[in-house]
Short mmCIF file of C-alpha atoms in Angstrom, two decimals:
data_model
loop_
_atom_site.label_atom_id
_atom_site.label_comp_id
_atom_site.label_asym_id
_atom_site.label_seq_id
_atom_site.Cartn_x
_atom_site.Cartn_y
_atom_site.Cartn_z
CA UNK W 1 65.37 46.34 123.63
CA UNK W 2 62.11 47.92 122.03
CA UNK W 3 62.57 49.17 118.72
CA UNK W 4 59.39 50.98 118.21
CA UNK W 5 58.68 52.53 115.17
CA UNK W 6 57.99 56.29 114.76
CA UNK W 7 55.24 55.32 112.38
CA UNK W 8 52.97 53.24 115.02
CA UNK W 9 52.66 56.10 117.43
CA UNK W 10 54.06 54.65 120.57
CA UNK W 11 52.89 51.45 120.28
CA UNK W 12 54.73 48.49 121.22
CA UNK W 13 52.36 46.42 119.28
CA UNK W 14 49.95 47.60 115.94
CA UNK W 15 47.76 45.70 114.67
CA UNK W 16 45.77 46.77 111.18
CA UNK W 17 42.97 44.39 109.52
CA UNK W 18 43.92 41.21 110.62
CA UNK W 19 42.38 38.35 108.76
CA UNK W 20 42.52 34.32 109.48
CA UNK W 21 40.87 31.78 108.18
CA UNK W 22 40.11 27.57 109.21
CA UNK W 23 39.12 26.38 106.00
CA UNK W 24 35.09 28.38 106.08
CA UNK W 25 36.19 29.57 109.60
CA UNK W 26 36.66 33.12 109.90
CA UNK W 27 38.66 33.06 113.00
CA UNK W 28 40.02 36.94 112.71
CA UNK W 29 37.71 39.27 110.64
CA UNK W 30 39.89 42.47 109.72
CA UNK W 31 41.34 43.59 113.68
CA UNK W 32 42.46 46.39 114.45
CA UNK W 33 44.31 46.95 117.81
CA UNK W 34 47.17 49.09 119.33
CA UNK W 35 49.30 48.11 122.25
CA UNK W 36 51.12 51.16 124.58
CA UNK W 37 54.32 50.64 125.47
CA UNK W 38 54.64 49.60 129.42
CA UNK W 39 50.94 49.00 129.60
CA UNK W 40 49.18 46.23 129.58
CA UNK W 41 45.89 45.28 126.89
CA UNK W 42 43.35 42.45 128.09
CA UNK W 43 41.82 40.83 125.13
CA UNK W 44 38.23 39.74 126.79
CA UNK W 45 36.37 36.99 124.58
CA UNK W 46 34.76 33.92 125.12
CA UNK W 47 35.87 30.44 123.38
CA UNK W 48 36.47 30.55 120.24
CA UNK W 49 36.14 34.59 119.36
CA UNK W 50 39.96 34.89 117.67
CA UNK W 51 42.01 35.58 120.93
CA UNK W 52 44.54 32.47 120.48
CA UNK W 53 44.50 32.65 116.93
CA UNK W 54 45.81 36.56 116.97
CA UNK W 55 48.03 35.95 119.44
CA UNK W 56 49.66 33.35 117.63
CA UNK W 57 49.79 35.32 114.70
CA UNK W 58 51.64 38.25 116.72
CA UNK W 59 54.47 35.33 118.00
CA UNK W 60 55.01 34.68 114.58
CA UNK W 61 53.28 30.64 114.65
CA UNK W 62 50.75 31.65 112.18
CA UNK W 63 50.88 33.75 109.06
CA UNK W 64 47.81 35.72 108.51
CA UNK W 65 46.13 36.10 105.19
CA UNK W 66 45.61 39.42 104.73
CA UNK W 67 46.66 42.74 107.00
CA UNK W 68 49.81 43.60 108.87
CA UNK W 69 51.09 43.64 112.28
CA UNK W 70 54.42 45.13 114.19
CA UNK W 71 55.65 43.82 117.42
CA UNK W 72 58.32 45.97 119.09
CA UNK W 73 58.95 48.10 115.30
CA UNK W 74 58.92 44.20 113.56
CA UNK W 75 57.19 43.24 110.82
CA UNK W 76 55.24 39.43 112.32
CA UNK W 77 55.52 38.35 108.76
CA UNK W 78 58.42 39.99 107.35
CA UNK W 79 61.16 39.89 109.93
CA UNK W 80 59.68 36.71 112.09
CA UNK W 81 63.76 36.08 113.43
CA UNK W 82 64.31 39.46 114.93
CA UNK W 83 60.74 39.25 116.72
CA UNK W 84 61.17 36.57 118.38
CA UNK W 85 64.26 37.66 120.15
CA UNK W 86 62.59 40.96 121.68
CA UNK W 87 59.28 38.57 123.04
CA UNK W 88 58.06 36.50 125.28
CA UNK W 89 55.08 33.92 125.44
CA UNK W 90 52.99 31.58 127.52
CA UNK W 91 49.60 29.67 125.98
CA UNK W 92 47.05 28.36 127.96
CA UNK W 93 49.17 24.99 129.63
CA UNK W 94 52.45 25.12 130.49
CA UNK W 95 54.71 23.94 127.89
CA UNK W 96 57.84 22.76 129.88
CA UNK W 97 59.56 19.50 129.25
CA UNK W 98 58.42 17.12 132.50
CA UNK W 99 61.84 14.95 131.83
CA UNK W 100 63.78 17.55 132.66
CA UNK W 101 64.51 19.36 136.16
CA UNK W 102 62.77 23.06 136.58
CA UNK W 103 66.32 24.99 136.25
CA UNK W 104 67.13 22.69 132.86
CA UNK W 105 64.35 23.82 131.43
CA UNK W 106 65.26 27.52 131.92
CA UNK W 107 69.07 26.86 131.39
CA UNK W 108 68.33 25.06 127.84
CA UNK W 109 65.45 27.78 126.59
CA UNK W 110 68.42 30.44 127.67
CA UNK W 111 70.96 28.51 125.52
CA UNK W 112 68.67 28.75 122.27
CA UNK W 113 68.21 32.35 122.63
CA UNK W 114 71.95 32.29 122.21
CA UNK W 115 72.72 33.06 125.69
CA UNK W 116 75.79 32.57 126.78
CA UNK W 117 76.37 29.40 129.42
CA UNK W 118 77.35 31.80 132.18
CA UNK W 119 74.51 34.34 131.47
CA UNK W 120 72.08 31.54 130.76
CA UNK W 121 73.17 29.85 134.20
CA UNK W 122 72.85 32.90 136.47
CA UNK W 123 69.14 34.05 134.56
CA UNK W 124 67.65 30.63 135.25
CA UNK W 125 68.72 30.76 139.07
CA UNK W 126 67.90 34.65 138.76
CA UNK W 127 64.20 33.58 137.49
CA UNK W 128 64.18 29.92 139.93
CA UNK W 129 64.17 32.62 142.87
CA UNK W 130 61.97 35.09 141.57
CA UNK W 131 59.26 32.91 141.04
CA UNK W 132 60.06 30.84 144.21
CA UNK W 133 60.94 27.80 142.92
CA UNK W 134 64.35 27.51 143.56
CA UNK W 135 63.79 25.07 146.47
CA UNK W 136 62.17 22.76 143.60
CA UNK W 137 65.32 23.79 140.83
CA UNK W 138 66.77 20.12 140.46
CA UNK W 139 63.02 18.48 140.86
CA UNK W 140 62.18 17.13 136.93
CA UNK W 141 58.82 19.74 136.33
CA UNK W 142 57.00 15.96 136.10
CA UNK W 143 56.52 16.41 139.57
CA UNK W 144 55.33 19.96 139.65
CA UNK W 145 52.09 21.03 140.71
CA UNK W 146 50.16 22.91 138.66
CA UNK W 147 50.74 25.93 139.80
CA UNK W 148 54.63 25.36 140.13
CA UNK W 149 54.65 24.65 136.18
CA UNK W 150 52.54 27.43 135.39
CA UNK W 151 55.52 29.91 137.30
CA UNK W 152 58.07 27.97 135.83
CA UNK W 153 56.39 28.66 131.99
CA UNK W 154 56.08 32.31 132.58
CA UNK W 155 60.04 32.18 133.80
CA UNK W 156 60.65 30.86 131.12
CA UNK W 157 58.62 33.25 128.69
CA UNK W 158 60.98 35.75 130.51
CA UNK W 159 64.41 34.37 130.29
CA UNK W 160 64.71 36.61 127.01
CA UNK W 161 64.60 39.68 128.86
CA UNK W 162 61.62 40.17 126.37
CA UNK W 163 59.87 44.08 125.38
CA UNK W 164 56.51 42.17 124.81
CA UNK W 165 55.27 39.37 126.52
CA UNK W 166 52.09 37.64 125.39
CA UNK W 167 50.03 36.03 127.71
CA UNK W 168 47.18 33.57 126.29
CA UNK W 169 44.71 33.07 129.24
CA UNK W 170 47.55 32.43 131.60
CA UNK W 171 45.67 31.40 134.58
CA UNK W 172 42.82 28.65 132.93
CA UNK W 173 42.62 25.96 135.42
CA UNK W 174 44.78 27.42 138.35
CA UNK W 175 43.08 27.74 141.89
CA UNK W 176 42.55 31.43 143.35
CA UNK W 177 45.88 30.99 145.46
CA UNK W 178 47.58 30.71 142.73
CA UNK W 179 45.86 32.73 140.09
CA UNK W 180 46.74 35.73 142.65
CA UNK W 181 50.36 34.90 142.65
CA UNK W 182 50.67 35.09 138.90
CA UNK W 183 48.53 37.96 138.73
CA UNK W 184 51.15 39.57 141.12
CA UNK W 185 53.89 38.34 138.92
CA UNK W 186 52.53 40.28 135.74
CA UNK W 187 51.89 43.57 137.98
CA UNK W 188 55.51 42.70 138.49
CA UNK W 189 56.57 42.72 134.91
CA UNK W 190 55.26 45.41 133.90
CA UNK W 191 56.21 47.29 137.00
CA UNK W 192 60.00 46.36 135.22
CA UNK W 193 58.75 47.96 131.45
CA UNK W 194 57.74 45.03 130.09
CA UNK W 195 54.21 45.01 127.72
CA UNK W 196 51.79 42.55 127.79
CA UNK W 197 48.64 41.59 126.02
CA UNK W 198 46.52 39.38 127.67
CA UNK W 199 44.00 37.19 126.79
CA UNK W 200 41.71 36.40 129.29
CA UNK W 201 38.03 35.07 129.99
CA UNK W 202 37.79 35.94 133.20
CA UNK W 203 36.64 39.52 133.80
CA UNK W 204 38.32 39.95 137.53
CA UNK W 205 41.47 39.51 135.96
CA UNK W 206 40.71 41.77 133.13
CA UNK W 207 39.66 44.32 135.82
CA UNK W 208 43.00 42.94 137.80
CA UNK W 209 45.49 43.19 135.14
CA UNK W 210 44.33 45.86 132.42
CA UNK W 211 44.98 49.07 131.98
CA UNK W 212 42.65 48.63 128.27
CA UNK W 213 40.51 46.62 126.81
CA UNK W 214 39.92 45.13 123.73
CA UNK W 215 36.50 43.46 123.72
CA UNK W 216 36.84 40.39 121.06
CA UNK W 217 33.66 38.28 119.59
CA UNK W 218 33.73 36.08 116.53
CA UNK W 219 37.09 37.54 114.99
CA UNK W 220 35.91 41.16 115.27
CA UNK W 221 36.70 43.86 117.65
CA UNK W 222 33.24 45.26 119.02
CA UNK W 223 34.79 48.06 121.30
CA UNK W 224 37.69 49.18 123.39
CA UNK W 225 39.02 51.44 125.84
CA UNK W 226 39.24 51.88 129.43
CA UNK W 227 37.53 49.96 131.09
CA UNK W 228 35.58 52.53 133.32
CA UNK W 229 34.83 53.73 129.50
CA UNK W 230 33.51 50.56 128.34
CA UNK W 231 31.21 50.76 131.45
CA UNK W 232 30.10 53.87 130.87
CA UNK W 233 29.35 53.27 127.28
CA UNK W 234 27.11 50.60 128.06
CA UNK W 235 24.94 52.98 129.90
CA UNK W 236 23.88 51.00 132.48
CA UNK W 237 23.87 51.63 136.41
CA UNK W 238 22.57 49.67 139.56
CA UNK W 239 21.24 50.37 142.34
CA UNK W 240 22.73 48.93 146.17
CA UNK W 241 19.61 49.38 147.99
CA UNK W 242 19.91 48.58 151.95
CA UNK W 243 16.80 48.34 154.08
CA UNK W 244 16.94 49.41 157.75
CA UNK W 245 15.46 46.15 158.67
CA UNK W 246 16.70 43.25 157.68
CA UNK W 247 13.21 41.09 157.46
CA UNK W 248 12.38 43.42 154.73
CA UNK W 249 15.22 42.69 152.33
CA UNK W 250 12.57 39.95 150.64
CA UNK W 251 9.48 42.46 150.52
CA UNK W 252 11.87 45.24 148.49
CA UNK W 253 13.19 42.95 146.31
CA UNK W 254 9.51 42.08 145.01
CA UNK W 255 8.58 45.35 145.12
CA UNK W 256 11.74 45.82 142.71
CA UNK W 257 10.47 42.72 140.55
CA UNK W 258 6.96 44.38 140.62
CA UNK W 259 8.28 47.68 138.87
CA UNK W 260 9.52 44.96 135.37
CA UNK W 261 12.48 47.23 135.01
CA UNK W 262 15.06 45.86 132.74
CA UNK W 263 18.43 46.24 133.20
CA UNK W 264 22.30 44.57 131.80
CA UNK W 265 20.95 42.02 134.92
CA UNK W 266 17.90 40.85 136.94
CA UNK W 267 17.40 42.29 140.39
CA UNK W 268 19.54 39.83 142.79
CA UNK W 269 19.44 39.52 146.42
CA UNK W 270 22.40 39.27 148.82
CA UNK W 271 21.68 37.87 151.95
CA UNK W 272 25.06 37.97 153.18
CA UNK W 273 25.32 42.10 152.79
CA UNK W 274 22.04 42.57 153.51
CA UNK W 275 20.96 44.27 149.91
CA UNK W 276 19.06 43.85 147.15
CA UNK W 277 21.18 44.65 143.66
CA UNK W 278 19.18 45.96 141.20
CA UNK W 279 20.41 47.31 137.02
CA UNK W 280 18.75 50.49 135.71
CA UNK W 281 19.17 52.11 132.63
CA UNK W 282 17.65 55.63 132.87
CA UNK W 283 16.56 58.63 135.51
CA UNK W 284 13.65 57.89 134.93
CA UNK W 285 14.05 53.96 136.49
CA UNK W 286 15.94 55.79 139.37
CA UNK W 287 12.35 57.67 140.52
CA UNK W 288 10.54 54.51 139.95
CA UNK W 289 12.96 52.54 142.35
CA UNK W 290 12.40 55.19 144.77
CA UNK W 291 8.41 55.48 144.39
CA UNK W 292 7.68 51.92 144.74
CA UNK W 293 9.74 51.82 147.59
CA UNK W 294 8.30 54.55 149.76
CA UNK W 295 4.84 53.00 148.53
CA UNK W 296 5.11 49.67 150.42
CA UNK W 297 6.56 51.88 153.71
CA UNK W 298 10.32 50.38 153.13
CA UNK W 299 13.02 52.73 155.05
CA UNK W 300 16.13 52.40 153.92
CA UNK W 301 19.58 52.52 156.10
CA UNK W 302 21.81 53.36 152.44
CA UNK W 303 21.34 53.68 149.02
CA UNK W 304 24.15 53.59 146.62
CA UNK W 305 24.52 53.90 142.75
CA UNK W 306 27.88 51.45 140.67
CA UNK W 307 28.63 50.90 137.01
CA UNK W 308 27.67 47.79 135.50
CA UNK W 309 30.54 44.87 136.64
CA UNK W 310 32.64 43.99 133.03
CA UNK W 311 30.45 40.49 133.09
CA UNK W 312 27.69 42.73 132.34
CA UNK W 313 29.06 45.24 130.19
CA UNK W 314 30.44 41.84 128.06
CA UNK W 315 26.46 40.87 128.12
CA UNK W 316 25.24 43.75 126.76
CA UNK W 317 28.24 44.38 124.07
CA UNK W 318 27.90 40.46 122.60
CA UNK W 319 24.28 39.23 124.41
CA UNK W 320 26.07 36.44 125.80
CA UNK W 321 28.41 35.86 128.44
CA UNK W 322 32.05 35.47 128.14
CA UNK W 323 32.27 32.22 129.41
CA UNK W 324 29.54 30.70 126.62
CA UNK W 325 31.14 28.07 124.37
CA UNK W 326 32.01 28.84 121.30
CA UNK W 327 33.60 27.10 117.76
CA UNK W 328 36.98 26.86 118.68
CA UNK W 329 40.02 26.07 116.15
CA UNK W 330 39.82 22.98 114.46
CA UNK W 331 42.43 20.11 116.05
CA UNK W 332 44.27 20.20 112.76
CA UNK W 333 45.14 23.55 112.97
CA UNK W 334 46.47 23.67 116.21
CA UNK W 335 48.69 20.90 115.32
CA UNK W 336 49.81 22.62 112.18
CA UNK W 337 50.51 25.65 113.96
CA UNK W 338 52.11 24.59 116.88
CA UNK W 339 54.80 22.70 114.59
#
């Protein structure tokens, strides 16, 4: 059950200059951040900008040094045993013991949250089904696929019944199949009242999963929102453009090149739809596009105007792309925290 405090407005989790450091590593520079309740809050950062580190913090593995932060009306630092009854969580790889069978593992993580053995027995094969693996229930997880272990973690993160689930780039590693079946999972959790905060480098499933964003790079917050806001922050726009002929979509895009407009992107072409993409920043780059097209005799079958894609918006927030390597936590530390 939730407890959420009157003072945090609402929010299932509240976060107020958060600080962490790795020895000179500044991993979290003073965060702020505030979770809904029933909604759920990508956290979009490349390698290395604070993500893990916060949301071990928020599960209670790490202590910060300075600031404060309430999970479900719980202090992380001061009340660390009531927290972790009321939350859920699943890192990066699936942390499920391979010796045992896929409903062990759920039946023994139910008995340390002081289930009882009849409710612990029923949840697992409750959970087993839910996440289709109950034909796999008495396999050992050893001989899981990866995807199998990656359902069977985020069962497990749920066998709590938890208010606030925290997902740390769930999906890293996982083929499109099934990426889309846990992405259809978490629509599913939160369809049931749970909230999650996810951490995530990959912008589709920001744009899949998030109702806000939190845009993270090297332990500070650089903006937040919606994330049709964050687009339309940016400022940017492109342009679809469509020629009626075909054997023309090379001759527009250099006449596009020709114009040196400069955009969140470069001009691209897309053979397969037929269009030439191209990122403008003003009206006044609109009446160019159109001029320089009319000059070289192009007609056009459509012309259409989108928002920047949340790759781009990342590129223009941080002036490099989410996926670009980064300093990550220093082995010892993960160690240290994971004990």
């Amino acid at each position: 059950m939730t407890r959420i405090d009157k003072n945090t407005g609402g929010a299932a989790v509240t976060v107020r200059g958060l600080v962490k450091h790795y020895g000179e590593t500044k991993a979290l520079d003073g965060v702020d951040l505030d979770v809904r309740e029933g909604t759920v809050m990508g956290v979009l950062g490349p390698n290395g900008a604070g993500k893990t580190t916060l949301v071990r913090i928020l599960s209670t593995l790490l202590a910060p040094d300075t600031g404060r932060a309430t999970v479900a009306g719980y202090d992380v630092v001061r009340q660390p045993r009531q927290l972790r009854r009321v939350i859920g969580l699943t890192g990066q790889y699936a942390s499920v013991d391979e010796k045992l069978s896929g409903w062990e593992n759920l039946y023994m993580i139910g008995r340390l949250l002081d289930l009882p053995r009849k409710d612990a027995r029923n949840r697992s094969d409750e959970l087993l089904e839910r996440f289709s693996l109950t034909e796999a229930a008495k396999r050992p997880a050893a001989t899981y696929s990866g995807g199998m272990r990656r359902r069977l973690d985020l069962a497990a993160s749920m066998i709590g019944r938890p208010a606030v689930l925290f997902l740390d780039e769930p999906t890293t590693g996982l083929d499109p199949r099934t990426r889309n079946e846990v992405w259809d999972e978490v629509k599913r959790m939160v369809g049931d009242g749970v909230t999650v905060l996810l951490t995530t480098q990959y912008m589709e499933e920001a744009e899949q999963l998030a109702s806000e964003l939190t845009v993270v790079d090297r332990g500070q917050v650089i903006a937040g929102g919606a994330i049709e806001e964050l687009k339309a922050k940016v400022g940017g726009r492109a342009l679809r453009i469509r020629p009626a002929d075909p054997a023309r979509l090379r001759p527009l895009a250099a006449a596009l090149d020709d114009l040196g407009i400069t955009g969140l992107a470069t001009t691209t072409v897309d053979t397969d739809r037929g269009d030439v993409l191209v990122p403008i920043l003003s009206d006044e780059q609109l009446t160019a596009v159109v001029g320089a097209v009319t000059a070289r005799g192009i007609t056009l079958s459509s012309i259409t105007t989108e928002l920047p894609s949340l790759d781009e918006v990342f590129l223009s927030l941080t002036g490099h792309r989410a996926s670009a390597p980064q300093d990550a936590m220093p082995t010892e530390d993960l160690q240290e925290a994971a004990v």
